[in-house]
């Protein structure tokens, strides 16, 4: 998906490709509501857009793909003493 296509899918209209490029380069940060639209357009959780590293991003994608029951099981297993 091109930046322009993502912008269109996220309902970012005026100077979309310029604005998207600025977001990508970190020149400007989108408002949270725009970040939500971007996440929806990219089919990722909004937290994914704010994560500081690739491993955390990968964990977020895995987490959001799990059912509520599986999330509960995973949390329970992580809270058990080592």
mmCIF file of C-alpha atoms in Angstrom:
data_model
loop_
_atom_site.group_PDB
_atom_site.id
_atom_site.type_symbol
_atom_site.label_atom_id
_atom_site.label_comp_id
_atom_site.label_asym_id
_atom_site.label_seq_id
_atom_site.Cartn_x
_atom_site.Cartn_y
_atom_site.Cartn_z
ATOM 1 C CA UNK A 1 0.000 0.000 0.000
ATOM 2 C CA UNK A 2 1.404 3.418 -0.905
ATOM 3 C CA UNK A 3 1.380 6.341 1.527
ATOM 4 C CA UNK A 4 -1.318 7.978 -0.560
ATOM 5 C CA UNK A 5 -3.476 4.824 -0.449
ATOM 6 C CA UNK A 6 -3.059 4.574 3.327
ATOM 7 C CA UNK A 7 -3.978 8.243 3.684
ATOM 8 C CA UNK A 8 -7.088 7.751 1.581
ATOM 9 C CA UNK A 9 -8.092 4.647 3.563
ATOM 10 C CA UNK A 10 -7.581 6.610 6.795
ATOM 11 C CA UNK A 11 -9.674 9.539 5.501
ATOM 12 C CA UNK A 12 -6.731 11.944 5.479
ATOM 13 C CA UNK A 13 -7.432 14.199 2.559
ATOM 14 C CA UNK A 14 -5.677 17.563 2.272
ATOM 15 C CA UNK A 15 -2.089 17.147 1.061
ATOM 16 C CA UNK A 16 -2.351 13.511 2.129
ATOM 17 C CA UNK A 17 0.905 12.211 0.736
ATOM 18 C CA UNK A 18 2.866 15.131 2.210
ATOM 19 C CA UNK A 19 1.260 14.696 5.611
ATOM 20 C CA UNK A 20 1.794 10.929 5.567
ATOM 21 C CA UNK A 21 5.443 11.428 4.677
ATOM 22 C CA UNK A 22 5.826 13.820 7.607
ATOM 23 C CA UNK A 23 4.266 11.270 9.961
ATOM 24 C CA UNK A 24 6.534 8.543 8.623
ATOM 25 C CA UNK A 25 9.664 10.677 9.086
ATOM 26 C CA UNK A 26 8.639 11.840 12.551
ATOM 27 C CA UNK A 27 8.423 15.495 11.504
ATOM 28 C CA UNK A 28 4.837 15.668 12.782
ATOM 29 C CA UNK A 29 2.776 13.305 14.902
ATOM 30 C CA UNK A 30 -0.852 12.650 14.032
ATOM 31 C CA UNK A 31 -3.651 13.342 16.491
ATOM 32 C CA UNK A 32 -4.799 10.172 18.222
ATOM 33 C CA UNK A 33 -8.016 10.074 16.193
ATOM 34 C CA UNK A 34 -5.948 10.104 12.983
ATOM 35 C CA UNK A 35 -3.665 7.406 14.422
ATOM 36 C CA UNK A 36 -6.773 5.304 15.043
ATOM 37 C CA UNK A 37 -7.833 5.742 11.419
ATOM 38 C CA UNK A 38 -4.323 4.868 10.213
ATOM 39 C CA UNK A 39 -4.258 1.736 12.376
ATOM 40 C CA UNK A 40 -7.630 0.667 11.026
ATOM 41 C CA UNK A 41 -6.475 1.268 7.439
ATOM 42 C CA UNK A 42 -3.317 -0.769 8.088
ATOM 43 C CA UNK A 43 -5.210 -3.456 10.036
ATOM 44 C CA UNK A 44 -3.000 -3.117 13.110
ATOM 45 C CA UNK A 45 -3.803 -2.128 16.701
ATOM 46 C CA UNK A 46 -3.265 1.583 17.331
ATOM 47 C CA UNK A 47 -0.627 0.747 19.958
ATOM 48 C CA UNK A 48 1.457 -0.711 17.138
ATOM 49 C CA UNK A 49 2.002 2.792 15.756
ATOM 50 C CA UNK A 50 3.507 3.987 19.052
ATOM 51 C CA UNK A 51 5.730 1.066 19.974
ATOM 52 C CA UNK A 52 9.442 1.803 20.345
ATOM 53 C CA UNK A 53 10.855 -1.390 18.855
ATOM 54 C CA UNK A 54 10.163 -4.252 16.461
ATOM 55 C CA UNK A 55 9.867 -6.961 19.127
ATOM 56 C CA UNK A 56 7.190 -5.047 21.011
ATOM 57 C CA UNK A 57 5.379 -4.402 17.727
ATOM 58 C CA UNK A 58 5.456 -8.113 16.944
ATOM 59 C CA UNK A 59 4.106 -8.960 20.394
ATOM 60 C CA UNK A 60 1.261 -6.486 19.892
ATOM 61 C CA UNK A 61 0.302 -8.087 16.595
ATOM 62 C CA UNK A 62 0.330 -11.545 18.164
ATOM 63 C CA UNK A 63 -1.599 -10.333 21.218
ATOM 64 C CA UNK A 64 -4.351 -8.731 19.161
ATOM 65 C CA UNK A 65 -4.710 -11.865 17.028
ATOM 66 C CA UNK A 66 -5.489 -13.962 20.128
ATOM 67 C CA UNK A 67 -8.984 -14.608 21.386
ATOM 68 C CA UNK A 68 -10.005 -13.112 24.727
ATOM 69 C CA UNK A 69 -9.744 -16.574 26.314
ATOM 70 C CA UNK A 70 -6.221 -17.132 24.944
ATOM 71 C CA UNK A 71 -5.163 -13.688 26.190
ATOM 72 C CA UNK A 72 -6.385 -14.604 29.662
ATOM 73 C CA UNK A 73 -4.490 -17.893 29.575
ATOM 74 C CA UNK A 74 -1.312 -16.188 28.440
ATOM 75 C CA UNK A 75 -1.537 -13.497 31.114
ATOM 76 C CA UNK A 76 -2.104 -16.136 33.776
ATOM 77 C CA UNK A 77 0.936 -18.131 32.638
ATOM 78 C CA UNK A 78 3.102 -15.007 32.578
ATOM 79 C CA UNK A 79 2.075 -14.113 36.129
ATOM 80 C CA UNK A 80 3.152 -17.496 37.498
ATOM 81 C CA UNK A 81 6.464 -17.447 39.386
ATOM 82 C CA UNK A 82 9.484 -18.664 37.426
#
